[in-house]
Amino acid sequence: MGEFNVHRVRFFNYVPSGIRCVAYNNQSNRLAVSRTDGTVEIYNLSANYFQEKFFPGHESRATEALCWAKGQRLFSAGLNGEIIEYDLQALTIKYAVDAFGGPIWSMAASPNASQLLVGCEDGSVKLFQITPDKIQFERNFDRQKRSAIGKMLVDRQYMGVSKRKCIIWGVAFLSDGTVISVDSAGKVQIWDSATGTLVKNHLVSNADVQSIAVSPQEDSFVVGTAEGTVFHFQLVSVTSSSSEKQWVRTKPFQHHTHDVRAVAHSPTALISGGTDTHLVIRPLMEKVEVKNYDAALRKITFPHRRLVSCAKKKQLLLFQFAHHLELWRLGSTVATGKNGDTLPLSKNADHLLHLKTKGPENIICSCISPCGGWIACSTASRFFLYRLNYEHDNISLQRVSKMPVFLRSALQILFSEDSTKLFVASNQGSLRVIRLQEGGFTHPRAFQPQSGTVQSMCLLAVSPDGNWLAASGSSAGVHVYNVKQLKLHCTVPAYNFPVTALAIAPNTNNLVIAHSDQQVFEYSIPDKQYTEWSRTVQKQGFHHLWLQRDTPITHISFHPKRPMHILLHDTYMFCLIDKSLPLPNDKTLLYNPLPPTNESDVIRRRTAHAFKISKKYKPLLFVDLLDEKTLVAVERPLDDIVAQLPPPIKKKKFGT
Amino acid sequence: MVQLRPRASRAPASASAMVDEGQPASEEEAGHGLLLGQPSSGAAAEPLEEDEEGDDELDDEAPEELTFASAQAEAKEEERRVRETVRRDKALLKEKRKRREELFIEQKKRKLLPDTILEKLTTASQTSVKKSPGKLKEVNLQKKNEEREKGSDSKKAKVQKVQTVGQNKSYMAVRLKDQDLRDSRQEAAKAFIQNCLYGPGTNRTTVNKFLSLENKRLPMKKAAAQFLNNTWGSQRKQNAKRFTKRWMVRKMKTPKT
């Protein structure tokens, strides 16, 4: 297989932002998650919980409420007083409507999904009509006319109750007139709206109960507390035969360490997210029909896209943060050692550059050219291109001003292998190639898209010889373009799961595609068909443990001298696929580290198979081959993330 | 020889004693007072009176003879002295007042701006005074011409929303008042949430303590999760690094030279 020197990088100080709101869409089984920095992510729960879309954040957007309306339309409202609709096709914000009522604390959609209600700071509740293009202001309810909201199924509000400064964090209104409220004293109270009396009072925790969500069938609801516990309440009949039902607290779940600020209830699962930045999806066992690995707990912590790019020749790493970029040069060592040794660094890693972007918007994507001479990054409204010069360990930076008009925001940026061309995929569905020169750029050209499809391209891959460009969109297969002629060459047949990683191998020009259901395909671009190896793998099927991995493959790369090797990684493992070795079937051990040397050769040959997996470095954000003998692995230990989170609730334990 | 008894001080006590005596003293006094024209004539009358008293008590001698001239001289002397003291007192008071005045003037000067700025201000005010009549004239003309009540003030004070009709909509003029209000409300709302969740009264602890709870309860007690404080002495460490760099450079240079 080969021995590698591994650069183990832990200085990428990546801290995700906490989850603020979660909204579940029943029709499409998608989850919208909004974070404290304004980013909204869309997870496709049926595609192995893959994060398929995201909208970059904005500093002024403090979202307080998120809801789906009229099928596929997503609205959010926040403390800046605006209601924002998101365009899920173009991955931009459609428009923002100011509600003119001050900060908006809550939002709900009516059951027939044509109206939108928002609760504002000044005490008024405003009703908006959802029209095909926009939302229109219809009516304004004052504080006295609270009864008019009775028709709403679920309404969440912040109310200040005067006695003992108890704050009600959430309210749910059921169709039979029951109102459930959760407050900061740790109580879940069930009221009857007809008589206006308290029916039942559950004291659930010592800290605040911060969120509540009711299932679509209205027979169970879930609440989240500030201590990180999530409680499940169910409507259970009093005795086995009687028809009278009451709400009973059934299950506690402790999957979070910090406040759980948002919960959602899908027909089969409880979804919770909070300040500790994990998104936890807990399928309920009694609701799940097929009890297989799908019914296990899913905890999504790390992003499903690449935040690190690498300039291999100069051994540079570019880290993408929300508002700045960092450029590091890897350390070097002159020592050698055996397998498993830690070699001392003769030269430490160097923090070369700290590039801050202007403006309140978050960075969407960034890239560094393989030669290390160009850095490009993009926010939602601006595009930045920088030229780097290296003289004897010093680095100088020059901004290329005067970007072309069409280059406003990019969803994905990629440099060609020889660093002469820049490929930009923008959210209007267009792909552009720009030729780079010393002073700036020339000849921006556009690829002719396939007729009829205007979709946002999410992933790009370019072949090392510079002839082919592969682009994957949100649907309809991967398109391969001929770079010289700027025309579409072929399209890989569509697959029903989204693409998570793309790469083109050198020399053979095989396109390797990884999907969110852990399938890996190899497609030969010159031949316009799947390769033999890929067909064999599909016939035999992947090992069941391979298919049961939680996290998607985010990066694929190749060995320059060995065309039979493919290196890919997800968050908890990296794997070197050797196409010359036999494939494992379900009975063989998938994860087999190097067997001990005293084993006979026969056994070694029997157990050796194509998938060489190493779980030594985790959690991984990026793994790549720098040259023939060196690997770089960027890790992000969970403890380092937790150490930078806001303070949690105090837990008193006996003996401490 | 007249034996002069030690006299008591010429204080008002003697005056009161004189009055009590009765008429003869007062007559003499009055006479002297007319002659001399001074209120201190009472003092001049003393010696005679006292001598009379003393003589009555001790000896039956004849009253002493004092010439008018001597008495007058004495009285004059007295008056002079008194005048002197009064003058001195007055002079002292005057000086005091003078010093005080000077002090006040100095303090006032210190409070005021230096002269140069004052000059500038006075010249500026003069020029502005010159300009404003012109403005008023213009305004009046405008008012007269357009016959509008609002006048030009409202236009200048606010910056209204202006839509750019040009090619690139790269900017938009917004009322600053509205923006401030919106920002302040948003800030207030954020502060409210922050206060509810992390303010006083909430039972929060640091991340370090939270993560170290496990370590404390282990059978082999371990240190806290964030035992080391890596930010301690960061400035010192930086200085040390720089020093070593410079020292290395110097070391490299010396063997060559």
XYZ file of N, CA, C and O in Angstrom, chain A residues 433-569:
548
model
N -15.610 30.408 -17.228
C -14.181 30.173 -17.127
C -13.465 31.478 -17.407
O -13.809 32.207 -18.326
N -12.516 31.786 -16.556
C -11.789 33.047 -16.683
C -10.316 32.718 -16.778
O -9.792 31.925 -15.993
N -9.661 33.317 -17.724
C -8.235 33.084 -17.895
C -7.475 34.060 -17.000
O -7.761 35.251 -16.994
N -6.533 33.549 -16.254
C -5.797 34.389 -15.311
C -4.462 34.779 -15.895
O -3.784 33.977 -16.522
N -4.104 36.038 -15.676
C -2.791 36.500 -16.129
C -2.115 37.242 -15.004
O -2.693 37.415 -13.935
N -0.912 37.697 -15.263
C -0.164 38.379 -14.207
C -0.922 39.555 -13.633
O -1.079 39.713 -12.444
N -1.396 40.397 -14.504
C -2.027 41.623 -14.024
C -3.444 41.403 -13.543
O -3.936 42.104 -12.677
N -4.114 40.444 -14.063
C -5.515 40.251 -13.698
C -6.075 39.076 -14.454
O -5.514 37.987 -14.421
N -7.099 39.292 -15.154
C -7.731 38.184 -15.852
C -8.167 38.676 -17.221
O -8.300 39.868 -17.484
N -8.417 37.733 -18.071
C -8.903 38.078 -19.409
C -9.944 37.060 -19.823
O -10.102 36.015 -19.210
N -10.584 37.385 -20.880
C -11.469 36.462 -21.594
C -12.427 35.692 -20.700
O -12.332 34.478 -20.609
N -13.316 36.347 -20.049
C -14.308 35.544 -19.332
C -15.278 34.931 -20.325
O -15.820 35.622 -21.171
N -15.415 33.610 -20.245
C -16.297 32.929 -21.182
C -17.305 32.133 -20.391
O -17.062 31.734 -19.266
N -18.416 31.884 -20.996
C -19.440 31.091 -20.326
C -19.626 29.775 -21.050
O -19.555 29.716 -22.278
N -19.875 28.766 -20.244
C -20.236 27.478 -20.833
C -21.693 27.535 -21.237
O -22.530 28.040 -20.510
N -21.979 26.934 -22.378
C -23.388 26.933 -22.772
C -24.102 25.869 -21.971
O -23.756 24.688 -22.050
N -25.083 26.288 -21.210
C -25.765 25.296 -20.395
C -26.708 24.462 -21.249
O -27.044 24.833 -22.362
N -27.124 23.358 -20.693
C -28.109 22.530 -21.367
C -29.407 23.301 -21.452
O -29.781 23.991 -20.535
N -30.082 23.158 -22.553
C -31.266 23.972 -22.748
C -32.328 23.584 -21.735
O -32.565 22.404 -21.474
N -32.974 24.576 -21.219
C -34.099 24.316 -20.347
C -33.754 24.175 -18.874
O -34.616 24.318 -18.034
N -32.534 23.909 -18.572
C -32.244 23.718 -17.146
C -31.528 24.953 -16.599
O -30.515 25.379 -17.141
N -32.113 25.533 -15.564
C -31.411 26.621 -14.884
C -31.277 26.172 -13.443
O -32.171 26.354 -12.639
N -30.211 25.537 -13.140
C -30.075 25.078 -11.773
C -28.714 25.501 -11.247
O -27.786 25.708 -11.990
N -28.639 25.597 -9.972
C -27.397 26.064 -9.363
C -26.431 24.900 -9.277
O -26.767 23.826 -8.811
N -25.247 25.143 -9.724
C -24.209 24.113 -9.711
C -23.528 24.107 -8.351
O -23.066 25.128 -7.892
N -23.459 22.979 -7.739
C -22.932 22.930 -6.389
C -21.498 22.445 -6.318
O -20.761 22.864 -5.455
N -21.121 21.516 -7.166
C -19.781 20.941 -7.041
C -19.096 20.986 -8.385
O -19.713 20.782 -9.418
N -17.792 21.236 -8.339
C -17.015 21.301 -9.579
C -15.794 20.418 -9.459
O -15.249 20.236 -8.365
N -15.374 19.876 -10.589
C -14.116 19.120 -10.602
C -13.488 19.329 -11.966
O -14.183 19.359 -12.982
N -12.160 19.472 -11.971
C -11.478 19.703 -13.247
C -10.405 18.636 -13.409
O -9.811 18.173 -12.425
N -10.199 18.227 -14.634
C -9.208 17.176 -14.858
C -7.810 17.796 -14.816
O -7.635 18.950 -15.197
N -6.818 17.030 -14.385
C -5.471 17.605 -14.257
C -4.871 18.078 -15.579
O -4.043 18.975 -15.588
N -5.316 17.494 -16.700
C -4.753 17.990 -17.954
C -5.502 19.208 -18.468
O -5.152 19.779 -19.482
N -6.563 19.599 -17.778
C -7.247 20.840 -18.115
C -8.251 20.737 -19.226
O -8.748 21.757 -19.699
N -8.597 19.542 -19.662
C -9.526 19.447 -20.792
C -10.972 19.334 -20.381
O -11.864 19.725 -21.117
N -11.228 18.754 -19.224
C -12.602 18.441 -18.854
C -12.979 19.107 -17.555
O -12.174 19.205 -16.633
N -14.249 19.521 -17.495
C -14.784 20.106 -16.267
C -16.089 19.385 -15.955
O -16.957 19.285 -16.818
N -16.203 18.879 -14.732
C -17.430 18.204 -14.319
C -18.164 19.083 -13.324
O -17.541 19.656 -12.429
N -19.479 19.209 -13.502
C -20.268 20.039 -12.601
C -21.527 19.285 -12.223
O -22.203 18.710 -13.080
N -21.849 19.295 -10.932
C -23.065 18.622 -10.491
C -24.035 19.659 -9.969
O -23.641 20.608 -9.305
N -25.288 19.481 -10.300
C -26.312 20.405 -9.841
C -27.207 19.738 -8.825
O -26.909 18.663 -8.322
N -28.303 20.387 -8.522
C -29.166 19.847 -7.487
C -29.955 18.645 -7.990
O -30.445 17.849 -7.220
N -30.083 18.493 -9.271
C -30.779 17.307 -9.780
C -30.143 16.943 -11.103
O -29.183 17.556 -11.521
N -30.660 15.945 -11.760
C -30.287 15.620 -13.141
C -28.784 15.456 -13.341
O -28.150 16.288 -13.906
N -28.211 14.467 -12.858
C -26.882 13.998 -13.223
C -25.768 15.019 -13.304
O -25.955 16.219 -13.247
N -24.593 14.494 -13.471
C -23.388 15.310 -13.497
C -23.075 15.633 -14.957
O -23.005 14.754 -15.803
N -22.870 16.906 -15.219
C -22.528 17.328 -16.590
C -21.032 17.415 -16.741
O -20.336 17.897 -15.849
N -20.535 16.945 -17.879
C -19.110 17.043 -18.161
C -18.945 17.940 -19.382
O -19.557 17.716 -20.409
N -18.116 18.962 -19.208
C -17.932 19.935 -20.280
C -16.523 19.833 -20.832
O -15.564 19.524 -20.102
N -16.418 20.136 -22.113
C -15.124 20.221 -22.766
C -14.636 21.659 -22.610
O -15.276 22.588 -23.079
N -13.506 21.811 -21.940
C -13.069 23.159 -21.576
C -12.618 23.938 -22.799
O -12.900 25.119 -22.944
N -11.924 23.242 -23.728
C -11.384 23.985 -24.870
C -12.497 24.510 -25.743
O -12.454 25.614 -26.246
N -13.547 23.668 -25.931
C -14.614 24.069 -26.854
C -15.794 24.692 -26.129
O -16.726 25.150 -26.766
N -15.760 24.698 -24.803
C -16.825 25.290 -23.990
C -18.184 24.666 -24.291
O -19.198 25.320 -24.268
N -18.167 23.347 -24.566
C -19.446 22.697 -24.882
C -19.661 21.527 -23.954
O -18.721 20.971 -23.383
N -20.922 21.132 -23.857
C -21.246 19.969 -23.038
C -20.772 18.730 -23.755
O -21.062 18.534 -24.938
N -20.051 17.905 -23.017
C -19.526 16.683 -23.626
C -20.465 15.515 -23.385
O -20.870 14.808 -24.307
N -20.808 15.269 -22.135
C -21.739 14.179 -21.834
C -22.334 14.420 -20.465
O -21.916 15.308 -19.745
N -23.336 13.608 -20.134
C -23.981 13.715 -18.819
C -24.045 12.337 -18.206
O -24.497 11.389 -18.846
N -23.601 12.248 -16.969
C -23.697 10.979 -16.253
C -25.167 10.752 -15.914
O -25.862 11.698 -15.538
N -25.669 9.535 -16.046
C -27.092 9.305 -15.751
C -27.437 9.736 -14.336
O -26.655 9.593 -13.405
N -28.635 10.266 -14.207
C -29.051 10.825 -12.927
C -29.233 9.731 -11.895
O -29.648 8.623 -12.211
N -28.942 10.084 -10.666
C -29.095 9.147 -9.552
C -29.937 9.844 -8.513
O -29.875 11.058 -8.372
N -30.746 9.103 -7.788
C -31.713 9.774 -6.925
C -31.142 10.309 -5.619
O -31.868 10.889 -4.834
N -29.861 10.147 -5.400
C -29.283 10.738 -4.204
C -28.306 11.824 -4.621
O -27.620 11.687 -5.621
N -28.208 12.890 -3.851
C -27.339 13.993 -4.260
C -25.862 13.615 -4.218
O -25.449 12.715 -3.485
N -25.091 14.325 -5.011
C -23.653 14.086 -5.111
C -22.968 14.791 -3.950
O -23.273 15.930 -3.635
N -22.046 14.103 -3.297
C -21.335 14.749 -2.196
C -19.902 15.096 -2.555
O -19.335 15.976 -1.943
N -19.282 14.383 -3.518
C -17.911 14.711 -3.900
C -17.669 14.285 -5.342
O -18.259 13.317 -5.820
N -16.793 15.040 -6.009
C -16.480 14.794 -7.420
C -14.990 14.909 -7.616
O -14.362 15.783 -7.011
N -14.417 14.073 -8.466
C -13.008 14.287 -8.808
C -12.712 13.574 -10.118
O -13.342 12.560 -10.438
N -11.744 14.099 -10.855
C -11.342 13.483 -12.124
C -9.906 12.997 -11.963
O -9.027 13.745 -11.521
N -9.685 11.759 -12.309
C -8.363 11.164 -12.110
C -7.407 11.628 -13.203
O -7.817 11.884 -14.330
N -6.112 11.724 -12.885
C -5.153 12.093 -13.918
C -4.955 10.956 -14.911
O -5.209 9.793 -14.604
N -4.532 11.264 -16.077
C -4.203 10.300 -17.138
C -5.391 9.508 -17.645
O -5.664 9.487 -18.820
N -6.121 8.828 -16.759
C -7.219 8.011 -17.254
C -8.479 8.841 -17.484
O -9.394 8.401 -18.176
N -8.540 10.015 -16.875
C -9.729 10.870 -16.972
C -10.995 10.144 -16.568
O -12.028 10.235 -17.232
N -10.910 9.397 -15.484
C -12.107 8.781 -14.927
C -12.704 9.722 -13.915
O -12.005 10.241 -13.052
N -14.018 9.880 -14.034
C -14.704 10.751 -13.087
C -15.221 9.887 -11.944
O -15.977 8.934 -12.169
N -14.803 10.210 -10.727
C -15.262 9.457 -9.559
C -16.285 10.314 -8.839
O -16.017 11.471 -8.524
N -17.460 9.719 -8.615
C -18.555 10.460 -7.982
C -18.949 9.723 -6.712
O -19.118 8.506 -6.727
N -19.112 10.465 -5.616
C -19.598 9.876 -4.369
C -20.961 10.480 -4.072
O -21.133 11.704 -4.159
N -21.920 9.622 -3.727
C -23.275 10.092 -3.423
C -23.541 10.011 -1.934
O -22.782 9.396 -1.185
N -24.674 10.602 -1.530
C -24.919 10.684 -0.095
C -25.341 9.352 0.496
O -25.323 9.193 1.716
N -25.701 8.380 -0.315
C -26.015 7.071 0.248
C -24.782 6.174 0.219
O -24.905 4.947 0.250
N -23.623 6.793 0.171
C -22.321 6.118 0.263
C -21.994 5.274 -0.969
O -21.119 4.413 -0.911
N -22.663 5.528 -2.072
C -22.308 4.833 -3.309
C -21.212 5.618 -4.012
O -21.241 6.836 -4.037
N -20.285 4.893 -4.597
C -19.190 5.533 -5.331
C -19.196 4.981 -6.753
O -19.187 3.768 -6.952
N -19.252 5.888 -7.718
C -19.259 5.469 -9.120
C -18.005 5.967 -9.798
O -17.464 7.022 -9.454
N -17.592 5.236 -10.818
C -16.451 5.669 -11.627
C -16.902 5.691 -13.080
O -17.373 4.687 -13.600
N -16.772 6.839 -13.696
C -17.288 7.041 -15.049
C -16.140 7.488 -15.925
O -15.407 8.407 -15.576
N -15.976 6.848 -17.049
C -14.871 7.213 -17.923
C -15.335 8.300 -18.871
O -16.290 8.115 -19.629
N -14.669 9.443 -18.842
C -15.139 10.565 -19.665
C -14.848 10.357 -21.147
O -15.725 10.585 -21.976
N -13.655 9.892 -21.523
C -13.444 9.717 -22.968
C -14.380 8.652 -23.553
O -14.839 8.791 -24.660
N -14.664 7.606 -22.746
C -15.503 6.529 -23.283
C -16.984 6.820 -23.102
O -17.810 6.123 -23.692
N -17.331 7.757 -22.308
C -18.716 8.117 -22.015
C -19.507 6.958 -21.450
O -20.669 6.756 -21.793
N -18.883 6.193 -20.547
C -19.628 5.117 -19.899
C -18.933 4.774 -18.588
O -17.796 5.165 -18.343
N -19.649 4.007 -17.772
C -19.073 3.583 -16.494
C -17.918 2.630 -16.752
O -17.923 1.856 -17.696
N -16.927 2.662 -15.875
C -15.775 1.785 -16.064
C -16.109 0.374 -15.610
O -17.091 0.126 -14.906
N -15.231 -0.546 -15.986
C -15.420 -1.949 -15.630
C -15.438 -2.134 -14.132
O -16.253 -2.861 -13.583
N -14.511 -1.485 -13.487
C -14.424 -1.624 -12.041
C -15.703 -1.153 -11.378
O -16.217 -1.789 -10.458
N -16.249 -0.053 -11.885
C -17.469 0.485 -11.293
C -18.625 -0.489 -11.476
O -19.442 -0.694 -10.573
N -18.675 -1.129 -12.648
C -19.768 -2.075 -12.869
C -19.638 -3.269 -11.930
O -20.626 -3.778 -11.399
N -18.388 -3.689 -11.711
C -18.177 -4.829 -10.808
C -18.625 -4.472 -9.402
O -19.293 -5.263 -8.727
N -18.255 -3.305 -8.979
C -18.628 -2.886 -7.623
C -20.143 -2.814 -7.492
O -20.720 -3.249 -6.497
N -20.787 -2.282 -8.497
C -22.248 -2.153 -8.413
C -22.919 -3.505 -8.395
O -23.936 -3.712 -7.735
N -22.339 -4.447 -9.139
C -22.939 -5.778 -9.167
C -22.817 -6.444 -7.809
O -23.757 -7.059 -7.310
N -21.640 -6.315 -7.220
C -21.449 -6.987 -5.951
C -22.060 -6.184 -4.805
O -22.484 -6.741 -3.805
N -22.055 -4.917 -4.952
C -22.581 -4.092 -3.874
C -21.489 -3.802 -2.865
O -20.520 -4.532 -2.717
N -21.647 -2.723 -2.208
C -20.665 -2.349 -1.199
C -20.887 -3.147 0.066
O -21.956 -3.692 0.318
N -19.884 -3.185 0.872
C -19.958 -3.838 2.185
C -21.016 -3.123 3.023
O -21.157 -1.914 2.950
N -21.741 -3.869 3.848
C -22.841 -3.226 4.577
C -22.325 -2.182 5.567
O -22.982 -1.184 5.826
N -21.134 -2.390 6.097
C -20.599 -1.387 7.020
C -20.245 -0.108 6.279
O -20.378 0.983 6.814
N -19.817 -0.266 5.051
C -19.516 0.924 4.250
C -20.779 1.739 4.027
O -20.782 2.963 4.100
N -21.873 1.044 3.781
C -23.114 1.754 3.494
C -23.744 2.332 4.751
O -24.619 3.180 4.659
N -23.315 1.882 5.911
C -23.949 2.354 7.132
C -23.217 3.546 7.747
O -23.531 3.963 8.846
N -22.261 4.075 7.040
C -21.548 5.220 7.608
C -22.458 6.433 7.641
O -23.254 6.647 6.736
N -22.284 7.268 8.728
C -23.201 8.405 8.876
C -22.843 9.588 8.019
O -23.690 10.363 7.651
N -21.554 9.787 7.841
C -21.143 11.081 7.296
C -20.771 10.932 5.831
O -20.246 9.905 5.425
N -21.061 11.941 5.029
C -20.814 11.803 3.597
C -19.333 11.996 3.260
O -18.592 12.627 4.001
N -18.954 11.452 2.109
C -17.585 11.626 1.613
C -17.475 13.031 1.051
O -18.281 13.434 0.217
N -16.513 13.796 1.526
C -16.449 15.191 1.089
C -15.289 15.489 0.156
O -15.238 16.559 -0.420
N -14.344 14.570 0.008
C -13.209 14.889 -0.857
C -12.626 13.606 -1.428
O -12.495 12.599 -0.726
N -12.308 13.670 -2.701
C -11.693 12.514 -3.377
C -10.417 13.018 -4.028
O -10.397 14.094 -4.641
N -9.343 12.250 -3.896
C -8.130 12.651 -4.610
C -7.384 11.395 -5.073
O -7.770 10.276 -4.734
N -6.329 11.616 -5.814
C -5.650 10.506 -6.479
C -4.156 10.559 -6.228
O -3.579 11.591 -5.944
N -3.528 9.379 -6.399
C -2.076 9.302 -6.294
C -1.490 9.622 -7.659
O -1.946 9.079 -8.664
N -0.485 10.497 -7.730
C 0.014 10.888 -9.051
C 0.670 9.742 -9.826
O 0.625 9.713 -11.042
N 1.284 8.784 -9.097
C 2.010 7.725 -9.812
C 1.240 6.429 -9.901
O 1.592 5.541 -10.631
N 0.207 6.271 -9.084
C -0.499 4.987 -9.052
C -1.931 5.196 -9.494
O -2.769 5.632 -8.695
N -2.252 4.884 -10.696
C -3.613 5.138 -11.186
C -4.656 4.210 -10.574
O -5.844 4.443 -10.720
N -4.232 3.152 -9.878
C -5.221 2.239 -9.310
C -5.709 2.695 -7.944
O -6.561 2.056 -7.348
N -5.167 3.761 -7.418
C -5.519 4.182 -6.054
C -6.437 5.388 -6.067
O -6.240 6.334 -6.824
N -7.459 5.309 -5.210
C -8.350 6.456 -5.001
C -8.350 6.735 -3.499
O -8.558 5.811 -2.700
N -8.130 7.977 -3.127
C -8.153 8.340 -1.702
C -9.419 9.132 -1.447
O -9.665 10.147 -2.105
N -10.237 8.680 -0.522
C -11.409 9.470 -0.151
C -11.584 9.444 1.357
O -11.051 8.579 2.033
N -12.337 10.424 1.847
C -12.477 10.480 3.301
C -13.847 11.040 3.670
O -14.447 11.811 2.919
